[in-house]
Amino acid sequence: MKPEGQLNSSSDRLRDPSAARPPRTSIWLAFVSIGAVIVAQTYAILTSPAEGDMGHLQKIMYVHVPAAWMTFLSFFVVFAFSVRYLWQRRENDDLLAASAAEVGATFNGLTLMLGMIWGRPAWGVWWVWDARLTSTLVLFLIFVGYLALRAFTDDTQQKARWSAAVGAIGALNVPIVYMSVKWWRTLHQPPSSPATLDPRYTMGLRLNAIALLLVMIYFIRKRYEIARLERATEHMAEAAAMGGK
Amino acid sequence: MTWRDDWRRVRAIARKDVTTELRAKAGFNSVASLGVTILILLGLALGPDAEALRNASVGAVWLATLFSGVLAFNRSFQVELESGALEPLLLYPGPRWTIFAGKLLGNLIFLTLMVAIVVAAGIVLFGVQIPADWPSLIGVLALGVVGLVVLGTFYASMASRSRAREVLLPLLLFPMLVPVLLAATTASKALLGADVMHEAGAWIRLLVAYDLVFLIATFIAFEHVIEA
C-alpha cells in the first residue's frame, strides 16, 4: 500500500529540472549591492551639509528612510506572492513570499531601531505614539506573527496555505492600522521624500534607496535560493523514504 | 444548493457549538470569570483613585475582553479536534464557508454573553456613569465584538491546529486588532464624555469598514485555510 498522491506529486517535482535545480544567485549581485551601499553612503555623507536643526544627525536619514521604503516594498512582495499562491498554488510563490517576509521584517526592525536612535536626540524621547511609528511597529508585529506561524507549522502544504492567508490579510490591514493610528494621534515630521527635502539632500537619498533596493533584492534572492534547496532536500528525503528513486 | 440550505448548515453548526457550551458550561464560566479577574487585576494595578479608574474603564474592559476572548476562539476549534470531528465536518456536502459562518455565529453568541458580563462588571468596579446615549455605546461594543470574532475565529482555525496554539493565536490576532481597539476605545470614551468633539461618528464608520473588509476577506480565505 503506498499513498499514490504524495509519491506522485513529489516525484513529479523531482523530474521537473527547473524545480530540482534552484536558481543560483550570482555572487556579483552581492558585490554590486554592497558596493552601491558604500558609494551611496560616501556620496551622501560627503555632499550633504549639516542640517539647520539637527546638524549631522540628519545623516541617519540615508539609512532610516530607504529602509522604511524597503520594508513596505518587501511586504508588498509578500502580499502579491501570497495572493498568487492562493490563486495558483505554486510552491515557489510561497517560498518567495516567505523570503520577502524575513527580509522585510529585518528592514522593519532596522527602520524602528534607527528611528529611535534618531528620535532620542531630535525629539528628546526614544518613542512617541505617532501614526507612522506605531503603524510601523504594528506591521512588524504582524509579520512576526507570520514568521511564527511558519515556524510552528510542520506540514509544508498547510504552512504555505496558512501563511499566504495571513500574509494577504495582514497586508490588507496595514492601511487601516495607519489610518486609525493617524486619527488617534499625529506628531511625526512630514515624511522625508525627495519632494519635501532640500535639494542638497535628495541625490544622496535617491542613491541610498537604489543601493538598499539592490541589497533587498540580493537578500530575498539568496533566501529564496536557500528555501528552494531546503525544499528540494525535503522532497528527495520524502521520495527516498517512500522507496522511490 | 440554495441559500436556504446554506443558512440551515450555518445554523446547525452554530447551534451545535452553543449547545456544547451550554451543556458543559465549564468553558463559558471559566472564560467569563477570567475576564472579570483581569478587570479586577487592572483595577488594583491602576487604582485606587476613583477618577483614574473611571478614565481607564473603557481600556480595561476592552483588554479584559481581548485577553479572555482569545481563549474562547481556540476552544471552538479545539473541541472539534479533540474528538476528531473536524474532518467529518469537512466531509459534509455543501460549501466550506458555511462552516466558518457557523463557527462565527457560535463564537459571536458566546462572546456577546461574555462581553455583557465583563461590561457589567466594569461599570460596577470602575464606577462608570451610564450616559444618556447608551444605545450608541452598545452599538460600538457590538461592532467591536464583530471585528474581534471575525478575525479571532479565522486565526483560530489555523492556530488551533498548529503547535504552540496558546501563544500563536494572540500573537497573530492582537496586532491585527489594533484598529478595533483604537476605534472602540476612542469612540466609547467620546460617548461616555457626551462626545463634545463629535468624533465618535468617524470611529464608528471605521469600525463598520473594518468589519466589512475582514468579513469578506476571511470568507474568501477560509476555503484555503480549512483544507486538511
CSV table of C-alpha atoms in Angstrom, one decimal:
chain,number,residue,atom,x,y,z
A,1,MET,CA,0.0,0.0,0.0
A,2,LYS,CA,1.5,3.3,-1.0
A,3,PRO,CA,0.0,6.7,-0.8
A,4,GLU,CA,-0.3,7.4,-4.5
A,5,GLY,CA,-0.9,11.1,-4.5
A,6,GLN,CA,2.0,12.1,-2.3
A,7,LEU,CA,4.5,9.9,-4.1
A,8,ASN,CA,3.5,11.1,-7.5
A,9,SER,CA,3.5,14.8,-6.6
A,10,SER,CA,7.0,14.6,-5.1
A,11,SER,CA,8.5,12.6,-7.9
A,12,ASP,CA,6.9,14.9,-10.4
A,13,ARG,CA,8.7,17.8,-8.8
A,14,LEU,CA,12.0,15.8,-8.9
A,15,ARG,CA,11.6,15.1,-12.6
A,16,ASP,CA,11.0,18.8,-13.4
A,17,PRO,CA,14.5,20.0,-13.9
A,18,SER,CA,13.7,23.7,-13.0
A,19,ALA,CA,12.3,22.6,-9.7
A,20,ALA,CA,15.1,20.2,-8.8
A,21,ARG,CA,17.8,22.8,-9.5
A,22,PRO,CA,17.1,26.0,-7.7
A,23,PRO,CA,18.4,29.2,-9.3
A,24,ARG,CA,21.8,30.3,-8.3
A,25,THR,CA,22.2,33.9,-7.1
A,26,SER,CA,25.4,35.1,-8.7
A,27,ILE,CA,28.0,36.5,-6.4
A,28,TRP,CA,28.3,39.7,-8.4
A,29,LEU,CA,24.9,40.8,-7.1
A,30,ALA,CA,26.4,40.7,-3.6
A,31,PHE,CA,29.4,42.8,-4.6
A,32,VAL,CA,27.3,45.2,-6.6
A,33,SER,CA,24.8,45.8,-3.8
A,34,ILE,CA,27.4,46.2,-1.1
A,35,GLY,CA,29.5,48.4,-3.4
A,36,ALA,CA,26.4,50.5,-4.1
A,37,VAL,CA,25.8,51.0,-0.4
A,38,ILE,CA,29.4,52.1,0.2
A,39,VAL,CA,29.3,54.5,-2.8
A,40,ALA,CA,25.9,55.9,-1.9
A,41,GLN,CA,26.7,56.4,1.8
A,42,THR,CA,30.0,58.0,1.0
A,43,TYR,CA,28.4,60.3,-1.6
A,44,ALA,CA,25.6,61.3,0.8
A,45,ILE,CA,27.8,61.9,3.8
A,46,LEU,CA,30.4,64.0,1.8
A,47,THR,CA,27.9,66.1,-0.1
A,48,SER,CA,25.2,66.9,2.4
A,49,PRO,CA,25.8,70.0,4.6
A,50,ALA,CA,25.0,70.0,8.3
A,51,GLU,CA,21.2,70.4,8.7
A,52,GLY,CA,20.0,73.6,10.4
A,53,ASP,CA,18.2,72.0,13.4
A,54,MET,CA,19.7,68.6,13.5
A,55,GLY,CA,23.2,69.0,12.4
A,56,HIS,CA,24.9,65.9,11.2
A,57,LEU,CA,22.3,63.8,12.9
A,58,GLN,CA,20.4,64.2,9.7
A,59,LYS,CA,22.7,61.6,8.1
A,60,ILE,CA,20.8,58.8,9.7
A,61,MET,CA,18.1,59.6,7.3
A,62,TYR,CA,20.2,57.9,4.5
A,63,VAL,CA,19.6,54.5,6.0
A,64,HIS,CA,16.4,55.1,8.0
A,65,VAL,CA,14.2,56.4,5.2
A,66,PRO,CA,15.3,53.9,2.5
A,67,ALA,CA,15.0,51.1,5.0
A,68,ALA,CA,11.4,52.1,5.7
A,69,TRP,CA,10.7,52.2,1.9
A,70,MET,CA,12.2,48.7,1.5
A,71,THR,CA,10.1,47.4,4.4
A,72,PHE,CA,6.9,48.4,2.6
A,73,LEU,CA,8.2,47.2,-0.7
A,74,SER,CA,9.1,43.8,0.6
A,75,PHE,CA,5.7,43.4,2.4
A,76,PHE,CA,4.1,44.3,-0.9
A,77,VAL,CA,6.0,41.4,-2.4
A,78,VAL,CA,4.7,39.2,0.4
A,79,PHE,CA,1.1,40.3,-0.3
A,80,ALA,CA,1.5,39.8,-4.1
A,81,PHE,CA,3.0,36.4,-3.9
A,82,SER,CA,0.7,35.3,-1.1
A,83,VAL,CA,-2.3,36.1,-3.2
A,84,ARG,CA,-0.8,34.5,-6.3
A,85,TYR,CA,0.0,31.4,-4.2
A,86,LEU,CA,-3.6,31.1,-3.1
A,87,TRP,CA,-4.7,31.5,-6.6
A,88,GLN,CA,-2.3,29.2,-8.5
A,89,ARG,CA,-0.9,27.1,-5.7
A,90,ARG,CA,2.7,27.2,-6.9
A,91,GLU,CA,5.1,26.2,-4.2
A,92,ASN,CA,7.8,28.7,-5.3
A,93,ASP,CA,5.4,31.6,-4.8
A,94,ASP,CA,5.1,30.5,-1.1
A,95,LEU,CA,8.9,30.3,-0.7
A,96,LEU,CA,9.4,33.7,-2.3
A,97,ALA,CA,6.7,35.3,-0.1
A,98,ALA,CA,8.3,33.8,3.0
A,99,SER,CA,11.8,35.0,1.9
A,100,ALA,CA,10.4,38.5,1.3
A,101,ALA,CA,8.8,38.4,4.8
A,102,GLU,CA,12.0,37.6,6.5
A,103,VAL,CA,13.9,40.3,4.7
A,104,GLY,CA,11.1,42.8,5.2
A,105,ALA,CA,11.0,42.1,8.9
A,106,THR,CA,14.8,42.7,9.0
A,107,PHE,CA,14.4,46.1,7.3
A,108,ASN,CA,11.4,46.8,9.5
A,109,GLY,CA,13.5,46.2,12.6
A,110,LEU,CA,16.3,48.3,11.2
A,111,THR,CA,13.8,51.2,10.5
A,112,LEU,CA,12.5,51.1,14.0
A,113,MET,CA,15.9,50.9,15.7
A,114,LEU,CA,17.3,53.8,13.6
A,115,GLY,CA,14.2,55.8,14.1
A,116,MET,CA,14.5,55.5,17.8
A,117,ILE,CA,18.2,56.4,17.7
A,118,TRP,CA,17.2,59.5,15.6
A,119,GLY,CA,14.2,60.3,17.7
A,120,ARG,CA,16.1,60.4,21.0
A,121,PRO,CA,18.3,63.5,20.2
A,122,ALA,CA,15.8,65.1,17.8
A,123,TRP,CA,12.6,64.8,19.8
A,124,GLY,CA,14.1,64.1,23.2
A,125,VAL,CA,12.4,60.8,23.6
A,126,TRP,CA,13.0,57.3,22.2
A,127,TRP,CA,9.4,56.7,21.3
A,128,VAL,CA,6.3,58.7,20.5
A,129,TRP,CA,2.9,57.2,19.8
A,130,ASP,CA,2.7,58.8,16.4
A,131,ALA,CA,0.9,57.3,13.4
A,132,ARG,CA,3.9,56.3,11.4
A,133,LEU,CA,5.9,54.9,14.3
A,134,THR,CA,3.1,53.0,15.8
A,135,SER,CA,1.9,51.5,12.5
A,136,THR,CA,5.4,50.5,11.6
A,137,LEU,CA,5.7,48.7,14.9
A,138,VAL,CA,2.3,47.1,14.4
A,139,LEU,CA,3.4,46.0,10.9
A,140,PHE,CA,6.5,44.5,12.5
A,141,LEU,CA,4.3,42.5,14.9
A,142,ILE,CA,2.0,41.3,12.1
A,143,PHE,CA,4.9,39.8,10.3
A,144,VAL,CA,6.5,38.4,13.5
A,145,GLY,CA,3.2,36.5,13.7
A,146,TYR,CA,3.5,35.5,10.1
A,147,LEU,CA,7.0,34.1,10.7
A,148,ALA,CA,6.0,32.4,14.0
A,149,LEU,CA,3.1,30.7,12.2
A,150,ARG,CA,5.5,29.3,9.7
A,151,ALA,CA,7.9,28.2,12.4
A,152,PHE,CA,5.1,26.4,14.4
A,153,THR,CA,3.5,24.6,11.4
A,154,ASP,CA,5.1,21.3,10.2
A,155,ASP,CA,3.1,20.3,7.2
A,156,THR,CA,4.5,22.2,4.2
A,157,GLN,CA,1.2,22.5,2.4
A,158,GLN,CA,-0.6,23.8,5.4
A,159,LYS,CA,2.3,26.1,6.2
A,160,ALA,CA,2.1,27.5,2.6
A,161,ARG,CA,-1.7,28.0,2.6
A,162,TRP,CA,-1.9,29.4,6.1
A,163,SER,CA,0.9,31.8,5.8
A,164,ALA,CA,-0.4,33.0,2.4
A,165,ALA,CA,-3.7,33.8,4.0
A,166,VAL,CA,-2.0,35.5,7.0
A,167,GLY,CA,0.3,37.4,4.7
A,168,ALA,CA,-2.5,38.7,2.4
A,169,ILE,CA,-4.9,39.6,5.2
A,170,GLY,CA,-2.1,41.2,7.3
A,171,ALA,CA,-1.1,43.4,4.4
A,172,LEU,CA,-4.7,44.4,3.9
A,173,ASN,CA,-4.7,45.7,7.5
A,174,VAL,CA,-1.7,48.0,7.0
A,175,PRO,CA,-3.5,51.0,5.6
A,176,ILE,CA,-6.3,50.5,8.1
A,177,VAL,CA,-3.9,50.5,11.0
A,178,TYR,CA,-2.1,53.5,9.6
A,179,MET,CA,-5.3,55.5,9.2
A,180,SER,CA,-6.6,54.6,12.7
A,181,VAL,CA,-3.4,55.5,14.5
A,182,LYS,CA,-3.2,58.7,12.4
A,183,TRP,CA,-6.6,59.7,13.6
A,184,TRP,CA,-5.7,58.7,17.1
A,185,ARG,CA,-2.6,60.9,17.2
A,186,THR,CA,-0.1,62.6,15.0
A,187,LEU,CA,3.3,64.2,15.7
A,188,HIS,CA,5.8,62.9,13.1
A,189,GLN,CA,7.6,65.4,10.9
A,190,PRO,CA,6.3,65.2,7.3
A,191,PRO,CA,7.7,62.1,5.7
A,192,SER,CA,11.1,62.6,4.1
A,193,SER,CA,10.9,62.1,0.3
A,194,PRO,CA,12.7,63.9,-2.5
A,195,ALA,CA,9.7,66.2,-2.8
A,196,THR,CA,9.8,67.5,0.8
A,197,LEU,CA,13.5,67.6,1.0
A,198,ASP,CA,16.1,70.4,0.5
A,199,PRO,CA,17.6,69.6,-3.0
A,200,ARG,CA,21.1,69.2,-1.4
A,201,TYR,CA,19.9,66.0,0.3
A,202,THR,CA,17.8,64.4,-2.4
A,203,MET,CA,20.6,62.9,-4.6
A,204,GLY,CA,22.1,61.1,-1.5
A,205,LEU,CA,18.7,59.8,-0.5
A,206,ARG,CA,17.9,58.5,-4.0
A,207,LEU,CA,21.3,56.8,-4.4
A,208,ASN,CA,20.9,55.1,-1.0
A,209,ALA,CA,17.4,54.0,-1.9
A,210,ILE,CA,18.7,52.3,-5.0
A,211,ALA,CA,21.6,50.8,-3.0
A,212,LEU,CA,19.3,49.4,-0.4
A,213,LEU,CA,16.9,48.2,-3.1
A,214,LEU,CA,19.8,46.1,-4.6
A,215,VAL,CA,20.6,44.8,-1.1
A,216,MET,CA,17.0,43.8,-0.6
A,217,ILE,CA,16.8,42.0,-4.0
A,218,TYR,CA,20.0,40.2,-3.1
A,219,PHE,CA,18.8,39.2,0.3
A,220,ILE,CA,15.4,38.0,-1.0
A,221,ARG,CA,17.0,36.1,-3.9
A,222,LYS,CA,19.6,34.4,-1.6
A,223,ARG,CA,17.0,33.5,1.0
A,224,TYR,CA,14.7,32.2,-1.7
A,225,GLU,CA,17.5,30.1,-3.1
A,226,ILE,CA,18.2,28.6,0.3
A,227,ALA,CA,14.5,27.9,0.8
A,228,ARG,CA,14.3,26.1,-2.6
A,229,LEU,CA,17.3,24.0,-1.7
A,230,GLU,CA,15.8,23.1,1.7
A,231,ARG,CA,12.6,22.2,0.0
A,232,ALA,CA,14.3,20.1,-2.7
A,233,THR,CA,16.1,18.2,0.1
A,234,GLU,CA,12.8,17.5,1.8
A,235,HIS,CA,11.3,16.2,-1.4
A,236,MET,CA,14.3,13.9,-2.0
A,237,ALA,CA,14.2,12.6,1.5
A,238,GLU,CA,10.4,12.0,1.2
A,239,ALA,CA,10.9,10.2,-2.1
A,240,ALA,CA,13.7,8.1,-0.7
A,241,ALA,CA,11.6,7.2,2.3
A,242,MET,CA,8.7,6.2,0.0
A,243,GLY,CA,11.2,3.8,-1.7
A,244,GLY,CA,11.3,5.9,-4.8
A,245,LYS,CA,14.4,7.0,-6.8
B,1,MET,CA,-28.0,24.3,-3.3
B,2,THR,CA,-29.9,27.3,-2.3
B,3,TRP,CA,-29.2,30.0,0.1
B,4,ARG,CA,-31.8,28.4,2.4
B,5,ASP,CA,-29.8,25.2,2.6
B,6,ASP,CA,-26.6,27.1,3.3
B,7,TRP,CA,-28.3,29.1,6.0
B,8,ARG,CA,-29.5,25.8,7.6
B,9,ARG,CA,-26.0,24.5,7.7
B,10,VAL,CA,-24.7,27.7,9.3
B,11,ARG,CA,-27.4,27.5,11.9
B,12,ALA,CA,-26.8,23.8,12.6
B,13,ILE,CA,-23.1,24.3,13.3
B,14,ALA,CA,-23.8,27.4,15.4
B,15,ARG,CA,-26.5,25.5,17.4
B,16,LYS,CA,-24.2,22.6,17.9
B,17,ASP,CA,-21.4,24.8,19.2
B,18,VAL,CA,-23.7,26.7,21.5
B,19,THR,CA,-25.4,23.6,22.8
B,20,THR,CA,-22.0,22.0,23.5
B,21,GLU,CA,-21.0,25.1,25.5
B,22,LEU,CA,-24.4,25.2,27.3
B,23,ARG,CA,-24.2,21.6,28.4
B,24,ALA,CA,-20.6,21.8,29.5
B,25,LYS,CA,-20.8,25.4,30.9
B,26,ALA,CA,-17.2,25.0,32.2
B,27,GLY,CA,-15.8,26.7,29.2
B,28,PHE,CA,-18.1,29.7,29.3
B,29,ASN,CA,-17.8,30.1,33.1
B,30,SER,CA,-14.1,30.0,33.2
B,31,VAL,CA,-13.6,32.4,30.3
B,32,ALA,CA,-16.1,34.9,31.7
B,33,SER,CA,-14.5,34.6,35.2
B,34,LEU,CA,-11.1,35.2,33.6
B,35,GLY,CA,-12.5,38.4,32.0
B,36,VAL,CA,-13.7,39.6,35.4
B,37,THR,CA,-10.5,38.6,37.1
B,38,ILE,CA,-8.5,40.6,34.6
B,39,LEU,CA,-10.7,43.6,35.3
B,40,ILE,CA,-10.1,43.3,39.0
B,41,LEU,CA,-6.3,43.0,38.5
B,42,LEU,CA,-6.3,46.1,36.2
B,43,GLY,CA,-8.4,47.9,38.9
B,44,LEU,CA,-5.9,47.0,41.5
B,45,ALA,CA,-2.9,47.9,39.3
B,46,LEU,CA,-4.4,51.3,38.3
B,47,GLY,CA,-6.4,52.3,41.4
B,48,PRO,CA,-7.4,53.3,44.0
B,49,ASP,CA,-8.0,56.8,42.7
B,50,ALA,CA,-11.7,56.8,41.6
B,51,GLU,CA,-11.1,59.4,38.8
B,52,ALA,CA,-8.2,57.5,37.3
B,53,LEU,CA,-10.2,54.3,37.4
B,54,ARG,CA,-13.1,55.9,35.6
B,55,ASN,CA,-10.8,57.2,32.9
B,56,ALA,CA,-9.2,53.8,32.4
B,57,SER,CA,-12.5,51.9,32.5
B,58,VAL,CA,-13.0,51.6,28.7
B,59,GLY,CA,-9.5,50.4,28.0
B,60,ALA,CA,-9.7,48.0,30.9
B,61,VAL,CA,-13.0,46.5,29.6
B,62,TRP,CA,-11.6,46.0,26.1
B,63,LEU,CA,-8.3,44.5,27.3
B,64,ALA,CA,-10.2,42.1,29.5
B,65,THR,CA,-12.4,41.2,26.6
B,66,LEU,CA,-9.4,40.6,24.2
B,67,PHE,CA,-7.4,38.5,26.7
B,68,SER,CA,-10.3,36.3,27.7
B,69,GLY,CA,-11.9,36.2,24.3
B,70,VAL,CA,-8.8,34.8,22.7
B,71,LEU,CA,-9.2,31.6,24.8
B,72,ALA,CA,-12.7,31.1,23.5
B,73,PHE,CA,-11.7,31.1,19.9
B,74,ASN,CA,-9.2,28.4,20.2
B,75,ARG,CA,-11.7,26.3,22.2
B,76,SER,CA,-14.2,26.4,19.4
B,77,PHE,CA,-11.8,24.5,17.1
B,78,GLN,CA,-10.0,22.5,19.8
B,79,VAL,CA,-13.3,20.8,20.8
B,80,GLU,CA,-13.6,19.6,17.2
B,81,LEU,CA,-10.0,18.4,17.0
B,82,GLU,CA,-10.0,16.6,20.3
B,83,SER,CA,-12.9,14.4,19.3
B,84,GLY,CA,-11.7,14.1,15.7
B,85,ALA,CA,-14.8,15.9,14.5
B,86,LEU,CA,-13.3,18.4,12.2
B,87,GLU,CA,-12.6,16.1,9.3
B,88,PRO,CA,-16.1,14.6,9.2
B,89,LEU,CA,-17.4,18.2,9.4
B,90,LEU,CA,-15.4,19.0,6.3
B,91,LEU,CA,-16.7,15.9,4.5
B,92,TYR,CA,-20.3,17.0,4.8
B,93,PRO,CA,-21.7,18.3,1.5
B,94,GLY,CA,-22.2,22.0,1.0
B,95,PRO,CA,-19.8,24.9,0.7
B,96,ARG,CA,-17.0,25.2,3.2
B,97,TRP,CA,-17.8,28.8,4.1
B,98,THR,CA,-20.9,27.6,5.9
B,99,ILE,CA,-18.6,26.0,8.5
B,100,PHE,CA,-16.8,29.3,9.0
B,101,ALA,CA,-20.1,31.2,9.2
B,102,GLY,CA,-21.5,28.7,11.7
B,103,LYS,CA,-18.4,28.9,13.9
B,104,LEU,CA,-18.5,32.7,13.6
B,105,LEU,CA,-22.1,32.8,14.7
B,106,GLY,CA,-21.5,30.4,17.6
B,107,ASN,CA,-18.5,32.5,18.8
B,108,LEU,CA,-20.4,35.7,18.4
B,109,ILE,CA,-23.1,34.4,20.7
B,110,PHE,CA,-20.5,33.2,23.2
B,111,LEU,CA,-18.5,36.4,23.1
B,112,THR,CA,-21.7,38.6,23.3
B,113,LEU,CA,-22.7,36.9,26.6
B,114,MET,CA,-19.2,37.2,27.9
B,115,VAL,CA,-18.8,40.8,27.0
B,116,ALA,CA,-22.2,41.5,28.7
B,117,ILE,CA,-20.7,40.1,31.9
B,118,VAL,CA,-17.4,41.9,31.6
B,119,VAL,CA,-19.1,45.3,30.8
B,120,ALA,CA,-21.4,44.9,33.7
B,121,ALA,CA,-18.5,44.2,36.0
B,122,GLY,CA,-16.6,47.1,34.5
B,123,ILE,CA,-19.4,49.5,35.1
B,124,VAL,CA,-19.7,48.4,38.8
B,125,LEU,CA,-16.0,48.1,39.5
B,126,PHE,CA,-14.8,51.3,37.8
B,127,GLY,CA,-17.7,53.5,38.7
B,128,VAL,CA,-18.8,54.3,35.2
B,129,GLN,CA,-21.7,56.8,34.8
B,130,ILE,CA,-24.0,55.5,32.1
B,131,PRO,CA,-24.6,58.3,29.6
B,132,ALA,CA,-28.0,59.2,28.0
B,133,ASP,CA,-26.8,58.0,24.6
B,134,TRP,CA,-26.2,54.4,25.8
B,135,PRO,CA,-27.7,52.7,22.7
B,136,SER,CA,-24.8,54.2,20.6
B,137,LEU,CA,-22.4,52.8,23.2
B,138,ILE,CA,-23.9,49.3,22.8
B,139,GLY,CA,-23.6,49.8,19.0
B,140,VAL,CA,-19.9,50.5,19.4
B,141,LEU,CA,-19.5,47.4,21.6
B,142,ALA,CA,-21.3,45.3,19.1
B,143,LEU,CA,-19.2,46.5,16.1
B,144,GLY,CA,-16.0,45.9,18.1
B,145,VAL,CA,-17.1,42.4,19.1
B,146,VAL,CA,-17.9,41.5,15.5
B,147,GLY,CA,-14.4,42.6,14.4
B,148,LEU,CA,-12.9,40.6,17.2
B,149,VAL,CA,-14.9,37.5,16.5
B,150,VAL,CA,-14.3,37.6,12.7
B,151,LEU,CA,-10.6,37.6,12.9
B,152,GLY,CA,-10.4,35.5,16.1
B,153,THR,CA,-12.4,32.7,14.5
B,154,PHE,CA,-10.4,32.9,11.3
B,155,TYR,CA,-7.0,32.8,13.0
B,156,ALA,CA,-8.1,30.2,15.5
B,157,SER,CA,-8.9,27.8,12.6
B,158,MET,CA,-5.2,27.8,11.9
B,159,ALA,CA,-3.6,28.4,15.3
B,160,SER,CA,-5.6,25.7,17.0
B,161,ARG,CA,-4.1,23.1,14.6
B,162,SER,CA,-0.5,24.3,14.9
B,163,ARG,CA,2.0,23.6,17.6
B,164,ALA,CA,2.1,26.3,20.3
B,165,ARG,CA,-1.5,27.4,19.7
B,166,GLU,CA,-1.8,29.1,23.1
B,167,VAL,CA,0.8,31.7,22.1
B,168,LEU,CA,0.3,31.8,18.4
B,169,LEU,CA,-3.3,32.9,18.4
B,170,PRO,CA,-2.8,36.1,20.4
B,171,LEU,CA,0.5,36.8,18.5
B,172,LEU,CA,-1.4,36.7,15.2
B,173,LEU,CA,-4.6,38.3,16.4
B,174,PHE,CA,-3.7,41.2,18.6
B,175,PRO,CA,-1.6,43.2,16.1
B,176,MET,CA,-4.5,42.8,13.6
B,177,LEU,CA,-6.9,44.1,16.2
B,178,VAL,CA,-5.2,47.5,16.7
B,179,PRO,CA,-7.7,49.4,14.7
B,180,VAL,CA,-10.6,47.8,16.6
B,181,LEU,CA,-9.0,48.6,19.9
B,182,LEU,CA,-8.3,52.2,19.0
B,183,ALA,CA,-11.7,52.8,17.4
B,184,ALA,CA,-13.8,51.1,20.0
B,185,THR,CA,-12.0,52.7,23.0
B,186,THR,CA,-11.9,56.2,21.5
B,187,ALA,CA,-15.5,56.1,20.4
B,188,SER,CA,-16.7,54.7,23.7
B,189,LYS,CA,-14.7,57.3,25.6
B,190,ALA,CA,-16.2,60.1,23.4
B,191,LEU,CA,-19.7,58.7,24.0
B,192,LEU,CA,-19.1,58.4,27.8
B,193,GLY,CA,-18.0,62.1,27.8
B,194,ALA,CA,-21.1,63.3,25.8
B,195,ASP,CA,-18.9,63.4,22.6
B,196,VAL,CA,-18.3,67.2,22.6
B,197,MET,CA,-15.8,66.8,19.7
B,198,HIS,CA,-18.3,64.8,17.6
B,199,GLU,CA,-15.6,62.3,16.9
B,200,ALA,CA,-17.5,59.1,17.7
B,201,GLY,CA,-19.2,59.0,14.3
B,202,ALA,CA,-15.9,58.8,12.4
B,203,TRP,CA,-14.7,55.9,14.6
B,204,ILE,CA,-17.9,54.1,14.2
B,205,ARG,CA,-17.6,54.4,10.4
B,206,LEU,CA,-14.1,53.0,10.7
B,207,LEU,CA,-15.3,50.0,12.7
B,208,VAL,CA,-18.0,49.3,10.1
B,209,ALA,CA,-15.5,49.4,7.3
B,210,TYR,CA,-13.1,47.2,9.2
B,211,ASP,CA,-15.7,44.7,10.0
B,212,LEU,CA,-16.9,44.6,6.3
B,213,VAL,CA,-13.3,44.3,4.9
B,214,PHE,CA,-12.3,41.5,7.1
B,215,LEU,CA,-15.6,39.7,6.9
B,216,ILE,CA,-15.2,39.5,3.1
B,217,ALA,CA,-11.5,38.7,3.2
B,218,THR,CA,-11.8,35.9,5.8
B,219,PHE,CA,-14.8,34.3,4.0
B,220,ILE,CA,-12.7,34.2,0.8
B,221,ALA,CA,-9.5,33.0,2.6
B,222,PHE,CA,-11.2,30.4,4.8
B,223,GLU,CA,-11.7,27.9,2.0
B,224,HIS,CA,-7.9,27.8,1.6
B,225,VAL,CA,-7.2,27.6,5.3
B,226,ILE,CA,-9.5,24.9,6.4
B,227,GLU,CA,-8.3,22.2,3.9
B,228,ALA,CA,-6.8,19.3,5.8
